[in-house]
Short mmCIF file of C-alpha atoms in Angstrom, two decimals:
data_model
loop_
_atom_site.label_atom_id
_atom_site.label_comp_id
_atom_site.label_asym_id
_atom_site.label_seq_id
_atom_site.Cartn_x
_atom_site.Cartn_y
_atom_site.Cartn_z
CA ILE A 1128 91.67 99.02 87.61
CA ASP A 1129 89.67 100.83 84.77
CA ALA A 1130 86.82 102.38 84.71
CA LYS A 1131 84.91 99.25 83.09
CA GLN A 1132 86.41 96.84 85.65
CA MET A 1133 85.29 99.49 88.07
CA GLN A 1134 81.70 99.00 87.23
CA LEU A 1135 81.86 95.25 87.56
CA VAL A 1136 83.11 95.77 91.17
CA MET A 1137 80.48 98.51 91.96
CA LYS A 1138 77.63 95.80 90.83
CA ASP A 1139 78.73 93.87 93.73
CA VAL A 1140 79.15 96.54 96.48
CA ASP A 1141 76.41 97.53 98.51
CA GLN A 1142 75.79 101.36 97.85
CA ALA A 1143 75.77 102.18 101.57
CA ASP A 1144 79.45 100.45 102.11
CA MET A 1145 80.46 102.51 98.87
CA VAL A 1146 79.49 105.97 100.44
CA LEU A 1147 80.73 105.05 103.50
CA ALA A 1148 84.38 103.95 102.28
CA LEU A 1149 84.47 107.13 100.03
CA LYS A 1150 84.39 109.22 103.47
CA THR A 1151 88.18 109.16 103.43
CA ALA A 1152 89.12 108.24 99.93
CA SER A 1153 91.41 110.49 97.71
CA ASP A 1154 89.83 112.94 95.11
CA ALA A 1155 91.52 110.56 92.59
CA VAL A 1156 89.94 107.44 93.85
CA LYS A 1157 86.40 109.40 94.00
CA GLU A 1158 86.64 110.41 90.61
CA LEU A 1159 87.40 106.97 89.39
CA ILE A 1160 84.40 105.68 90.85
CA PHE A 1161 82.14 108.65 89.98
CA GLY A 1162 83.64 108.27 86.33
CA SER A 1163 82.32 104.64 86.27
CA MET A 1164 78.65 105.53 87.01
CA SER A 1165 75.85 106.93 85.31
CA SER A 1166 75.95 111.09 86.02
CA ARG A 1167 72.55 110.40 88.16
CA ALA A 1168 74.05 107.48 90.19
CA ALA A 1169 77.34 109.35 90.62
CA GLU A 1170 75.25 112.55 91.89
CA MET A 1171 73.17 110.26 94.29
CA VAL A 1172 76.60 109.08 95.91
CA ARG A 1173 77.68 112.52 96.08
CA GLU A 1174 74.53 113.51 97.83
CA ASP A 1175 74.78 110.66 100.24
CA LEU A 1176 78.40 111.57 100.98
CA GLU A 1177 77.66 115.03 101.83
CA ASN A 1178 74.79 114.11 104.09
CA LEU A 1179 76.75 111.52 105.75
CA GLY A 1180 77.72 113.48 108.63
CA PRO A 1181 80.53 112.22 111.00
CA ALA A 1182 81.55 108.53 110.79
CA LYS A 1183 83.85 106.47 112.87
CA LEU A 1184 87.10 105.63 111.37
CA SER A 1185 86.64 101.91 112.09
CA ASP A 1186 83.28 101.86 110.51
CA VAL A 1187 84.81 103.48 107.13
CA GLU A 1188 87.75 100.87 107.26
CA ALA A 1189 85.35 98.12 107.72
CA ALA A 1190 83.10 99.38 104.44
CA GLN A 1191 86.63 99.61 102.77
CA GLN A 1192 87.56 96.04 103.73
CA LYS A 1193 84.17 94.60 102.40
CA ILE A 1194 85.09 96.39 99.00
CA ILE A 1195 88.53 94.95 98.76
CA LYS A 1196 87.19 91.40 99.49
CA VAL A 1197 84.85 91.78 96.42
CA VAL A 1198 87.71 93.19 94.42
CA LYS A 1199 89.72 90.14 95.53
CA LYS A 1200 86.90 87.89 94.59
CA LEU A 1201 86.44 89.11 91.28
CA GLU A 1202 90.13 88.95 90.69
CA GLU A 1203 90.51 85.62 91.71
CA ALA A 1204 87.31 84.67 89.33
CA GLY A 1205 89.42 86.43 86.43
CA THR A 1206 86.38 88.70 85.98
CA ILE A 1207 88.79 91.75 86.38
CA THR A 1208 92.69 92.44 86.26
CA ILE A 1209 94.58 94.57 88.74
CA ALA A 1210 97.49 96.24 87.45
CA GLY A 1211 100.58 95.10 88.82
CA ALA A 1212 98.85 91.81 90.23
CA GLY A 1213 100.47 88.60 89.20
CA GLY A 1214 104.01 89.30 90.09
CA GLY A 1215 106.43 88.36 87.04
CA ASP A 1216 108.32 90.29 84.52
CA LEU A 1217 106.82 90.25 80.90
CA VAL A 1218 109.64 89.31 78.34
#
């Protein structure tokens, strides 16, 4: 997913879920998400993440699942395209 499509995803994701989901995310995922935001919004999310403190892994995974549902809904609607999705080889 590219930065432009990530912006579409983030419009439909609750910011609290985004912050919680990022708790265990890799640096690459965080940078994709932060790069899809305005610098001010990215800074706010970074601050929220730093101030979050300990969180239950099950809560983090639940927030990640909510985001996955949003992504799947947008993909099914044709709003975004996930790289590698759709099966079949191109000829």
